[in-house]
PDB file of C-alpha atoms in Angstrom:
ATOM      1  CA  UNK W  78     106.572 175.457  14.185  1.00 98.00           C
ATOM      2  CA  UNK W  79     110.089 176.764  12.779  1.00 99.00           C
ATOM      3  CA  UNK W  80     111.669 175.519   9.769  1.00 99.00           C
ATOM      4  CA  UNK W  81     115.123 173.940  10.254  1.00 99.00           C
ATOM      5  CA  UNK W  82     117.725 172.041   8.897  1.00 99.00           C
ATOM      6  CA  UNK W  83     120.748 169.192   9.331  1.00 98.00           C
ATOM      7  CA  UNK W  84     123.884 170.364   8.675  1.00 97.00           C
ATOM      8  CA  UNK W  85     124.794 168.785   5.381  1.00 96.00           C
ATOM      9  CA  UNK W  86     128.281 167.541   4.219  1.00 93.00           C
ATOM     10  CA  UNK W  87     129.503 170.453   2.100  1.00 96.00           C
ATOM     11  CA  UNK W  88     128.140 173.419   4.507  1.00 95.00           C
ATOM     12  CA  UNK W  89     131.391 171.758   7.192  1.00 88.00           C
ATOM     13  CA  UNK W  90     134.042 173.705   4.692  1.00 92.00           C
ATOM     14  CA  UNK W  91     132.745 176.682   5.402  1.00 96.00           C
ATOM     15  CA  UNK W  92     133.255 178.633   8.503  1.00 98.00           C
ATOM     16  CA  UNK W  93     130.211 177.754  10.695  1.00 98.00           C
ATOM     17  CA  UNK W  94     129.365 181.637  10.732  1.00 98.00           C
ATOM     18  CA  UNK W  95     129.072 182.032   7.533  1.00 98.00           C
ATOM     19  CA  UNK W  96     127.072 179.075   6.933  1.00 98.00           C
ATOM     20  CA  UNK W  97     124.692 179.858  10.042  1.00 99.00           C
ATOM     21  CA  UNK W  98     123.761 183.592   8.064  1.00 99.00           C
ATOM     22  CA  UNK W  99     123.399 181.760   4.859  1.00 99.00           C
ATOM     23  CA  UNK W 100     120.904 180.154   6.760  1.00 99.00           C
ATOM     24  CA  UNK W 101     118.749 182.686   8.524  1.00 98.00           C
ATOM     25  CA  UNK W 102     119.041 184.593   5.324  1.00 99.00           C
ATOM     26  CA  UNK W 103     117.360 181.879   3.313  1.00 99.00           C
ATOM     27  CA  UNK W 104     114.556 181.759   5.399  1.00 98.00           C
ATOM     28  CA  UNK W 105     115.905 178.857   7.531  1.00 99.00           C
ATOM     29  CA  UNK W 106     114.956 179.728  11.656  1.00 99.00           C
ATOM     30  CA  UNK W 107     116.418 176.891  13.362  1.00 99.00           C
ATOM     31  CA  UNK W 108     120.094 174.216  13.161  1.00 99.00           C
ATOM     32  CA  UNK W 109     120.559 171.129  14.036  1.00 99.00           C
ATOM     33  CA  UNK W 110     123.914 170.715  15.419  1.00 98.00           C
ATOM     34  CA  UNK W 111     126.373 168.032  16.280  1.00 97.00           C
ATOM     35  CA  UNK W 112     128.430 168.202  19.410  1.00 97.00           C
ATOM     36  CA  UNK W 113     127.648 171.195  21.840  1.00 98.00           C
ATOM     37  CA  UNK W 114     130.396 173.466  22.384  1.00 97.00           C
ATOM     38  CA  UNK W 115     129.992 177.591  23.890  1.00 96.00           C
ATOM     39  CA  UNK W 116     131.099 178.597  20.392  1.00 97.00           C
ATOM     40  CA  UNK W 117     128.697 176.708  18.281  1.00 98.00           C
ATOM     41  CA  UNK W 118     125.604 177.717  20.360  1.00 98.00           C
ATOM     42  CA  UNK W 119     126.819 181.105  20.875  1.00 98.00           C
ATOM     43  CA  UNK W 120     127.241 181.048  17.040  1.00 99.00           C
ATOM     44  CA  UNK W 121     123.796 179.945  15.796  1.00 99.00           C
ATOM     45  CA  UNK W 122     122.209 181.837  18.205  1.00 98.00           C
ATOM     46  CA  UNK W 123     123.938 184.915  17.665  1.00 98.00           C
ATOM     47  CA  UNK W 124     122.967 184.661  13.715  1.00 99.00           C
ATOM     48  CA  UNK W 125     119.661 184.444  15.011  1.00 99.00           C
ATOM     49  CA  UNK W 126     118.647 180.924  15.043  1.00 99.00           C
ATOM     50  CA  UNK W 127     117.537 178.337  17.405  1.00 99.00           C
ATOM     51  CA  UNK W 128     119.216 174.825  18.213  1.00 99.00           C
ATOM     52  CA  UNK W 129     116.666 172.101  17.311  1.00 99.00           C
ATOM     53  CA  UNK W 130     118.735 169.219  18.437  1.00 99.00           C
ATOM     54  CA  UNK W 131     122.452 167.907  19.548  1.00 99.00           C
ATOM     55  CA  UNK W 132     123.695 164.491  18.341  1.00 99.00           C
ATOM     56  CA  UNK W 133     123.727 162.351  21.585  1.00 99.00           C
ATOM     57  CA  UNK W 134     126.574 159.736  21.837  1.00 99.00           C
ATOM     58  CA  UNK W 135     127.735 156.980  23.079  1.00 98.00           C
ATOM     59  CA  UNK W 136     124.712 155.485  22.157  1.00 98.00           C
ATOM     60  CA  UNK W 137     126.910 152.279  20.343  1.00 99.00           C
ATOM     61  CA  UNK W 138     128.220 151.673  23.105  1.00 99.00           C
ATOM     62  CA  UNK W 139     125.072 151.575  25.506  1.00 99.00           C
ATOM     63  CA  UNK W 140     123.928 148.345  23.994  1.00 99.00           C
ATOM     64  CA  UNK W 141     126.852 146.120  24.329  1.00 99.00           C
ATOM     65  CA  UNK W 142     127.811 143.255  26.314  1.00 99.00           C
ATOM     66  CA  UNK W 143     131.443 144.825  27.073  1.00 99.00           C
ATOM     67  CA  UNK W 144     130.854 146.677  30.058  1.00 98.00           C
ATOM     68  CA  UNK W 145     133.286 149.009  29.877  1.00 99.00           C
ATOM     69  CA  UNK W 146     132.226 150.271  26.519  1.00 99.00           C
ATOM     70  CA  UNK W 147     128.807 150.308  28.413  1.00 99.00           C
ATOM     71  CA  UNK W 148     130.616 152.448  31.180  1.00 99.00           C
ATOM     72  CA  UNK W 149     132.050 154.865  28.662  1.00 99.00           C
ATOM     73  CA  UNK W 150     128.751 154.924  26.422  1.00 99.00           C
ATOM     74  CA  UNK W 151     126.941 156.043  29.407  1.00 99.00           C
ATOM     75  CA  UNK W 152     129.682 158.424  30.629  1.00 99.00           C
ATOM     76  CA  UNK W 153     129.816 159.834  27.260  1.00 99.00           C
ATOM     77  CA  UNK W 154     125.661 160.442  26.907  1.00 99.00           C
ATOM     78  CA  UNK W 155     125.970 161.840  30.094  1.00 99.00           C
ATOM     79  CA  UNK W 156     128.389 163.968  29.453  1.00 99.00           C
ATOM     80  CA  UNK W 157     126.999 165.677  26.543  1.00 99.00           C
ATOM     81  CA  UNK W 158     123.411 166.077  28.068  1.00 99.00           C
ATOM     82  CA  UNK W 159     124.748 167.656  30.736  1.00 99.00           C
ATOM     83  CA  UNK W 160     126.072 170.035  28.412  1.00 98.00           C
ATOM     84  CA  UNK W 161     122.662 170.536  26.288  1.00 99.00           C
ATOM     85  CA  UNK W 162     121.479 171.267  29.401  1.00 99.00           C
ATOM     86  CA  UNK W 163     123.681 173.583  30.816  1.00 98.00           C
ATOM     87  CA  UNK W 164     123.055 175.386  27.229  1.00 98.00           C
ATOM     88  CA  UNK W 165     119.643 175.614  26.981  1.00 98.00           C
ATOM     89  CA  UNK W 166     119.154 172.856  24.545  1.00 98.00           C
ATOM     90  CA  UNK W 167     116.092 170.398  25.006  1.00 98.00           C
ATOM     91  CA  UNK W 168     116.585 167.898  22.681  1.00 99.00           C
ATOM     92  CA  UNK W 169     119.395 165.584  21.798  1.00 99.00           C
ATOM     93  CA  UNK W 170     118.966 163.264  18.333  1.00 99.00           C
ATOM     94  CA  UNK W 171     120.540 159.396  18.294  1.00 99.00           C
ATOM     95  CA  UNK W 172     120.345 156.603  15.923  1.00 99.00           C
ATOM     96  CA  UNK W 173     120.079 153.023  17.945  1.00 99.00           C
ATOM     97  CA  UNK W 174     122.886 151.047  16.297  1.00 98.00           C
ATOM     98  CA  UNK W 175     124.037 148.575  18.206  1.00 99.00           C
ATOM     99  CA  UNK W 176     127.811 147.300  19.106  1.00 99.00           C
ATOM    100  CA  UNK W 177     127.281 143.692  18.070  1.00 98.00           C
ATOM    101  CA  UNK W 178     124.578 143.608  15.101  1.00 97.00           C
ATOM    102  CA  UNK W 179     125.062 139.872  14.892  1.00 97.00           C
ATOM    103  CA  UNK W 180     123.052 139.061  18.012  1.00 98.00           C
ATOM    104  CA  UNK W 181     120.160 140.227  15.976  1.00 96.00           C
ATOM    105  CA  UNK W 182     117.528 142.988  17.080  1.00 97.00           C
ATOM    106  CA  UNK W 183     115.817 141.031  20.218  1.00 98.00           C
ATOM    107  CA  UNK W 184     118.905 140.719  22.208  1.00 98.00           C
ATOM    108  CA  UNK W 185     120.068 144.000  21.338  1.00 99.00           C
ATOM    109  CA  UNK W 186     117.246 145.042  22.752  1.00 99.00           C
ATOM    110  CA  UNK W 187     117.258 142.979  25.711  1.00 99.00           C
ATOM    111  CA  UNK W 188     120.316 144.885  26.191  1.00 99.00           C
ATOM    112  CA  UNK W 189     119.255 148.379  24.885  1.00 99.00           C
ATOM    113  CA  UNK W 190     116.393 147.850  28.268  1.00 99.00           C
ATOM    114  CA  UNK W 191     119.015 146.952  30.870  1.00 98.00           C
ATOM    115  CA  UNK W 192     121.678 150.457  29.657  1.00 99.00           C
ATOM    116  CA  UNK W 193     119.318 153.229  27.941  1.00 99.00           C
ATOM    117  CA  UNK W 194     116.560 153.994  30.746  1.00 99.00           C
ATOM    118  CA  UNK W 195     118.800 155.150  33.254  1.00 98.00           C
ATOM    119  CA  UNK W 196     120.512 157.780  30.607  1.00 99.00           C
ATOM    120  CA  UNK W 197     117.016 158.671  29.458  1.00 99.00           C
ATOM    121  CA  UNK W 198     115.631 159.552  32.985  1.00 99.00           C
ATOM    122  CA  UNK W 199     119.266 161.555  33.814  1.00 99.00           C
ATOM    123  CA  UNK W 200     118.504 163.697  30.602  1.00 99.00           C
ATOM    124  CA  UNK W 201     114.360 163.961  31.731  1.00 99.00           C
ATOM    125  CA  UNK W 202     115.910 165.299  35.270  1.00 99.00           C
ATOM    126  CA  UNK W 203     117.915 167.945  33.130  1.00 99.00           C
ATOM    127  CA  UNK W 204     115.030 169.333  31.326  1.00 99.00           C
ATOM    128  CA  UNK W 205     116.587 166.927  28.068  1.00 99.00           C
ATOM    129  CA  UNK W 206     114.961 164.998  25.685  1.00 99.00           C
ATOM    130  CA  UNK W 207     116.023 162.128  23.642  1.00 99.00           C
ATOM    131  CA  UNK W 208     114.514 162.212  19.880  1.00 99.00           C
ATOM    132  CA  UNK W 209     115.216 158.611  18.883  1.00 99.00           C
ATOM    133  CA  UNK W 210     114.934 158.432  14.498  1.00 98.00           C
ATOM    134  CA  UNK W 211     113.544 155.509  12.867  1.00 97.00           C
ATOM    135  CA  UNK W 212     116.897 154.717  10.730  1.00 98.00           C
ATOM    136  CA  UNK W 213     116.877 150.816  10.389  1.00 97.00           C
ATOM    137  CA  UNK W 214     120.723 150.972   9.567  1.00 95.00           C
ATOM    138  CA  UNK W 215     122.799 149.659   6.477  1.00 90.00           C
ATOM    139  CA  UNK W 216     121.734 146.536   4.502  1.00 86.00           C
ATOM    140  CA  UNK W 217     121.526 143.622   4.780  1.00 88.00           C
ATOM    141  CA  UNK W 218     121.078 143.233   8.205  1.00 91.00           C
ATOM    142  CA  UNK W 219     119.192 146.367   8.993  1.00 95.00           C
ATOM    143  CA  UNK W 220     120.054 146.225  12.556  1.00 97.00           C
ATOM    144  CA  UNK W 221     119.321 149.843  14.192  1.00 98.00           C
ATOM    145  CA  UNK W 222     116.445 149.714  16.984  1.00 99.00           C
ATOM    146  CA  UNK W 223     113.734 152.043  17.417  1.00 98.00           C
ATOM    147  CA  UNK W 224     113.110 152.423  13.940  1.00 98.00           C
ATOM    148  CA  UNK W 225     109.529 150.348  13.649  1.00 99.00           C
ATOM    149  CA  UNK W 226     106.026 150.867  15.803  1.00 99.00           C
ATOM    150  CA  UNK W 227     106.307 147.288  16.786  1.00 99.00           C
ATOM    151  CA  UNK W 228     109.615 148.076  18.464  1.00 98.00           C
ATOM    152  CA  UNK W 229     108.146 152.053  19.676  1.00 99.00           C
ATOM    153  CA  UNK W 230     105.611 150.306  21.507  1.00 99.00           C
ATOM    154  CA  UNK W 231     108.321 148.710  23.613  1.00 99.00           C
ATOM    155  CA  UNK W 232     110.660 150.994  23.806  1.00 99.00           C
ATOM    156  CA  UNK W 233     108.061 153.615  25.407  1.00 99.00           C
ATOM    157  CA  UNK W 234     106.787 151.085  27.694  1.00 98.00           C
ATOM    158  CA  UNK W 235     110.219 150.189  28.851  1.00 98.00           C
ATOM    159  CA  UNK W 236     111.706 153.967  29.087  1.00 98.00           C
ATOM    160  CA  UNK W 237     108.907 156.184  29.296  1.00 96.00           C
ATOM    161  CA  UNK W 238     110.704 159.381  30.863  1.00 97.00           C
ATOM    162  CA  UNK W 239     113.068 161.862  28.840  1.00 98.00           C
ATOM    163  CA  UNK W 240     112.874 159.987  25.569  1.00 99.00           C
ATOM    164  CA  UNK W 241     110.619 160.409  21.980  1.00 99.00           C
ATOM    165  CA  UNK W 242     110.949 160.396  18.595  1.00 99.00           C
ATOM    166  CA  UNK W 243     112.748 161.983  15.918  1.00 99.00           C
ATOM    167  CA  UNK W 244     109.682 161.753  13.391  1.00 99.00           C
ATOM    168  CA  UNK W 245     110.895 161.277   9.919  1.00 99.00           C
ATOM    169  CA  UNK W 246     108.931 159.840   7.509  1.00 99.00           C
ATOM    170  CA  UNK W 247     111.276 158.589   4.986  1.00 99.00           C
ATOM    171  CA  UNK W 248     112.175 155.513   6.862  1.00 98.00           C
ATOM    172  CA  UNK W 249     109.201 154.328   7.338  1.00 99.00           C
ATOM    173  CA  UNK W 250     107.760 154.788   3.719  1.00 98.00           C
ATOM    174  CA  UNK W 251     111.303 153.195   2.630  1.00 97.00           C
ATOM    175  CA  UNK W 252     110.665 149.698   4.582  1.00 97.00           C
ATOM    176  CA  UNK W 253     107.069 149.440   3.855  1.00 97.00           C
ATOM    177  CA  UNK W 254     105.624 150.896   7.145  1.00 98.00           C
ATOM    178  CA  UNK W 255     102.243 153.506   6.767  1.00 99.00           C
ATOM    179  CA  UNK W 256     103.827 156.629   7.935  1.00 98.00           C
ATOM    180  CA  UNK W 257     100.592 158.785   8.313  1.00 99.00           C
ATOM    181  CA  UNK W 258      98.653 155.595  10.869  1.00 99.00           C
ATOM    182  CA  UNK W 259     102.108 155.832  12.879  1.00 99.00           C
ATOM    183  CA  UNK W 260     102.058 159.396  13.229  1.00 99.00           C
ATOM    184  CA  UNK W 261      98.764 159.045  14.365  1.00 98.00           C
ATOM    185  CA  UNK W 262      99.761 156.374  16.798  1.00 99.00           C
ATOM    186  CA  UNK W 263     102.949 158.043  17.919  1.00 99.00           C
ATOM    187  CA  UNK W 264     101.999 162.029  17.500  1.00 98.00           C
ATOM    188  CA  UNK W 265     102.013 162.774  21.126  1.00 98.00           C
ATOM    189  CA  UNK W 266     105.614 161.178  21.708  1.00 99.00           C
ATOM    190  CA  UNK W 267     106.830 163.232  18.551  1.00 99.00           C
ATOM    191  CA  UNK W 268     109.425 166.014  19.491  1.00 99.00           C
ATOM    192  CA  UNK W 269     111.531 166.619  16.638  1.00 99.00           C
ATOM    193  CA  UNK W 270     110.847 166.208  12.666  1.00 99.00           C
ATOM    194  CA  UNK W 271     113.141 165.187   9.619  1.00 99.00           C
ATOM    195  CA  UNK W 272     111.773 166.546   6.326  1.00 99.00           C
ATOM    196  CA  UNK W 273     113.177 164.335   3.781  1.00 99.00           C
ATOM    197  CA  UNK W 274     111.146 162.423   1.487  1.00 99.00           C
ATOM    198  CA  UNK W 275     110.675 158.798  -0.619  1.00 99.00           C
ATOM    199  CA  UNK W 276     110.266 158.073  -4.499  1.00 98.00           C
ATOM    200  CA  UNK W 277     110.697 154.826  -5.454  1.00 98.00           C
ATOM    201  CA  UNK W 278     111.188 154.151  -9.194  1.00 97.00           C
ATOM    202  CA  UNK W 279     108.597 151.464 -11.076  1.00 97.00           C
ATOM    203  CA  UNK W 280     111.316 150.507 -13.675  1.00 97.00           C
ATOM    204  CA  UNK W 281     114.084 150.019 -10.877  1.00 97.00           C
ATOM    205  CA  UNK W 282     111.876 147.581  -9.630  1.00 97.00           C
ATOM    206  CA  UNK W 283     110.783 145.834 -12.527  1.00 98.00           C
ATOM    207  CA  UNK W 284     114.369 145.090 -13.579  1.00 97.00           C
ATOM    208  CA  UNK W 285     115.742 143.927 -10.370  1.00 97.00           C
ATOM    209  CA  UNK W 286     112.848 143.693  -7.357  1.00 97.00           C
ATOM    210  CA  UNK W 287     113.973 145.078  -4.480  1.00 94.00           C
ATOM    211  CA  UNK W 288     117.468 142.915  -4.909  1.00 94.00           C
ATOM    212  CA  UNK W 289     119.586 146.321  -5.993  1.00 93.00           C
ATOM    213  CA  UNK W 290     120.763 146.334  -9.630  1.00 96.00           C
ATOM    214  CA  UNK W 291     123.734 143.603 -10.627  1.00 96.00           C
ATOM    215  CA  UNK W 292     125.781 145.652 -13.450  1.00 96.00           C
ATOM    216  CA  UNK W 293     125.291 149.303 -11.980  1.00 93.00           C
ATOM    217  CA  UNK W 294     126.164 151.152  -8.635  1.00 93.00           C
ATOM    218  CA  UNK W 295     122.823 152.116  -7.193  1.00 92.00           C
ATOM    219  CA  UNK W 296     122.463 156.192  -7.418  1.00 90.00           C
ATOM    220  CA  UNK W 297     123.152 158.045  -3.856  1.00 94.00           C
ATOM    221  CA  UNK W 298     121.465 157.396  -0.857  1.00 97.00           C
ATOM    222  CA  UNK W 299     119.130 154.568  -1.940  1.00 96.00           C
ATOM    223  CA  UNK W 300     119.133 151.120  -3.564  1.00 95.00           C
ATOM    224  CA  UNK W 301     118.305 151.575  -6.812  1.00 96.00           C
ATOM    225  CA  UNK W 302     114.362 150.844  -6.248  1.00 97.00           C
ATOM    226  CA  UNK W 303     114.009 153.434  -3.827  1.00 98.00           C
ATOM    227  CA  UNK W 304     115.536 156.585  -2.983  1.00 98.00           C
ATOM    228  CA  UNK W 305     115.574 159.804  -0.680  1.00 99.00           C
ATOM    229  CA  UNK W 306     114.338 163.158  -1.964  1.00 99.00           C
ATOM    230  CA  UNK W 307     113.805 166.484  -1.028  1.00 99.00           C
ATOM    231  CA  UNK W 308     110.352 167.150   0.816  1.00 99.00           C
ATOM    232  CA  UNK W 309     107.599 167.481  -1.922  1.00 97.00           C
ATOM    233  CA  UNK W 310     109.706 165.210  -4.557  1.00 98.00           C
ATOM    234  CA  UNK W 311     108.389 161.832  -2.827  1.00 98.00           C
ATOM    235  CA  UNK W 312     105.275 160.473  -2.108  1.00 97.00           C
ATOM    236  CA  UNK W 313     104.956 161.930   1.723  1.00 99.00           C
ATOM    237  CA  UNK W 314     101.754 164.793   2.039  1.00 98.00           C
ATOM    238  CA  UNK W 315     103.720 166.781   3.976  1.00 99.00           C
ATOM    239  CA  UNK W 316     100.790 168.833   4.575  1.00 98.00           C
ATOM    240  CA  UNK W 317      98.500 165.913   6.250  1.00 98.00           C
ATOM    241  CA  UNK W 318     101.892 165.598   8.447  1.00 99.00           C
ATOM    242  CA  UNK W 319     102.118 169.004   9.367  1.00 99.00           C
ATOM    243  CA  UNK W 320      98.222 169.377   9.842  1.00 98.00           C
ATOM    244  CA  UNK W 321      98.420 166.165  12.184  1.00 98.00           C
ATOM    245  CA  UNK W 322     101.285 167.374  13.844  1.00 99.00           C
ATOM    246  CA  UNK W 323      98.908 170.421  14.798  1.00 98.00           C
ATOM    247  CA  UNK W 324      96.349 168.452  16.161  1.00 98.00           C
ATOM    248  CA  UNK W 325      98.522 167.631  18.629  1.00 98.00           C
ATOM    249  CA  UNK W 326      99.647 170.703  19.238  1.00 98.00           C
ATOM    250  CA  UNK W 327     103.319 170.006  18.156  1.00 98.00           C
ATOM    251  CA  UNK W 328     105.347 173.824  17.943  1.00 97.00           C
ATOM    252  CA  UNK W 329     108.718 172.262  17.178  1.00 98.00           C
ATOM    253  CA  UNK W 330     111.183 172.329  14.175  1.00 99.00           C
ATOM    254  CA  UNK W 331     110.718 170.513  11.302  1.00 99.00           C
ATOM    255  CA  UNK W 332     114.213 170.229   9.681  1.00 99.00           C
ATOM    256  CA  UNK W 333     115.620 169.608   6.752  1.00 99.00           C
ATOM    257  CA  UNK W 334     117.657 166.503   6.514  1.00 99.00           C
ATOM    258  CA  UNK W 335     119.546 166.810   2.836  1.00 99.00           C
ATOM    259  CA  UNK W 336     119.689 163.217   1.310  1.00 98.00           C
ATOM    260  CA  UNK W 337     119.442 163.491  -2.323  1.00 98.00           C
ATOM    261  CA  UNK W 338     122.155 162.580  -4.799  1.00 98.00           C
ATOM    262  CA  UNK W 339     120.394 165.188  -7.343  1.00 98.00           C
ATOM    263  CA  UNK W 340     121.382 168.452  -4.821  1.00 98.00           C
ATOM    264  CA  UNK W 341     124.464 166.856  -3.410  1.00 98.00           C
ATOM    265  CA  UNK W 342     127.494 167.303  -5.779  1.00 97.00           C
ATOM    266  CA  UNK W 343     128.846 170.044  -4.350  1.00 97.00           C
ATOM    267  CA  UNK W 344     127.830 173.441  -1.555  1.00 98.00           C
ATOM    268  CA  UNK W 345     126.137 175.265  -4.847  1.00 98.00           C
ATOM    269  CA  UNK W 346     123.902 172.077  -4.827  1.00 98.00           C
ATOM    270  CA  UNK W 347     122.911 171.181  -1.756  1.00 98.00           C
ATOM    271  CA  UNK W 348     122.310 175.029  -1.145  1.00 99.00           C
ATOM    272  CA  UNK W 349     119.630 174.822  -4.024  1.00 99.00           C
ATOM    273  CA  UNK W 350     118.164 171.677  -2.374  1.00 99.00           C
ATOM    274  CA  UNK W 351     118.252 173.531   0.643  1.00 99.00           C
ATOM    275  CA  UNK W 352     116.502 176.549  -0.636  1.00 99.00           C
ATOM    276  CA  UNK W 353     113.884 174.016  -2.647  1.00 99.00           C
ATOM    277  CA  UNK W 354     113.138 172.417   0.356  1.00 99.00           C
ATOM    278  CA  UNK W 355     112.623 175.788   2.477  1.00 99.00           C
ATOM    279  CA  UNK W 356     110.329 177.250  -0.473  1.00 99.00           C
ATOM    280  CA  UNK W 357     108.042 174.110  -0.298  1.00 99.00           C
ATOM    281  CA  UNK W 358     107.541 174.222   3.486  1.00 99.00           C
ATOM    282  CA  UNK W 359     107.485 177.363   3.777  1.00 98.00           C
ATOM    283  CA  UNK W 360     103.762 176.901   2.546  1.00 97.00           C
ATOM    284  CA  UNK W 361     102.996 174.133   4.591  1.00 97.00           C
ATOM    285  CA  UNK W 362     104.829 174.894   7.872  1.00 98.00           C
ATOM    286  CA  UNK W 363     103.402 177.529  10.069  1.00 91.00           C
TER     287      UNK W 363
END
């Protein structure tokens, strides 16, 4: 396995150079990247490290009743697989939100069936993967697909070439789901993994449940009762996750995914969440 990361928000003022040597020389071996361009592979690669994934998209559009955003959704996906492939990329990353959340998560999928498994078998014929992550989308709907084992079980019946999952275990422990029994479930379908953790604070949820807090914005990227973390600040054993992912003989990237408002001010603090996060997998990961 190779440790990674997400580019996050601050690192896109800097040249993508420099940031791409700050990376390999803070132990980092692999990038996740957004849209594949010459330049930006020949860029990470040059500074030594490897592309773990390329944001796939069009993926919106794909589950839609407009068919021409259906057309250009697919067109699009296409488009940029075709790319991946033609640089040596294996693995493309999407979120399942869909175009019309109102219609609620059954028709949506419905809909996801009918579009997605056809762009999912033209990536598996170019030697591309799509890593699917378990993001249930903004409150209060929480209408993303693919981000539950009820809904995994489907989704791999219903599409079961060129497509797995972007493991990360913060969702799940977030919406109440055992992360470790769906790893075990899931492990062999696992081709890419988030590192970015869960706390969830006792008083938060004493004063105001799982409702959010009434005179008080909650803090950054949570609701108050829960948040995200760095790896090793939440409640995931990252080392029963990485020993798991061994049994199955996983040798991918597990990547940093920077979501915590405490290393997120500015580039000198998501740089030291960076480097925490590094430092603690760096004892796990192997």
């Amino acid at each position: 396995m190779k440790i990674g990361l997400r580019i996050p928000g601050a690192a896109g003022q800097m040249p993508f150079s420099e940031f791409c040597a700050w990376c390999k020389n803070n132990g980092f071996e692999a990038i996740d990247i957004g849209q594949v361009t010459n330049e930006v592979v020949e860029t990470a690669t040059g500074a030594g490290l490897t592309i773990g994934t390329a944001d796939l998209p069009g993926t919106r559009d794909l589950i839609s009743l407009n068919s021409a955003k259906v057309k250009a959704g697919t067109e699009a996906a296409k488009s940029a697989i075709s790319a991946a492939s033609e640089n040596g990329i294996s693995i493309m990353f999407c979120v399942f939100v869909p175009d019309d959340t109102s219609l609620g998560r059954a028709k949506n999928y419905e809909i996801w069936k009918e579009n997605f498994p056809a762009v999912a078998e033209f990536a598996a014929e170019k030697g591309v993967s799509i890593a699917v992550e378990g993001w249930p989308g903004g409150g209060p709907e929480y209408p993303a697909l693919g981000c539950t084992p009820e809904m995994w079980r489907a989704m791999f019946a219903d599409c079961p070439n060129g497509f797995g999952l972007n493991y990360d275990p913060s969702h799940l422990v977030r919406i109440g789901i055992d992360h470790e029994r769906a790893l075990d479930e899931f492990a062999h379908k696992v081709l890419h993994v988030h590192a970015k953790d869960t706390v969830f604070d006792q008083e938060a949820l004493y004063l105001h449940g799982n409702l959010g807090p009434v005179f008080r914005n909650p803090r950054g990227f949570g609701e108050d009762w829960w948040r995200y973390t760095i790896p090793g600040d939440g409640i995931v054993d990252w080392l029963k996750v990485v020993q798991r992912l061994e049994d199955e003989d996983f040798d991918g990237i597990v990547s940093v995914e920077l979501e915590d408002y405490r290393y997120w001010k500015d580039w000198p603090a998501q740089a030291d969440g960076l480097r925490r996060s590094q430092s603690f997998l760096s004892n796990i990961v192997r």
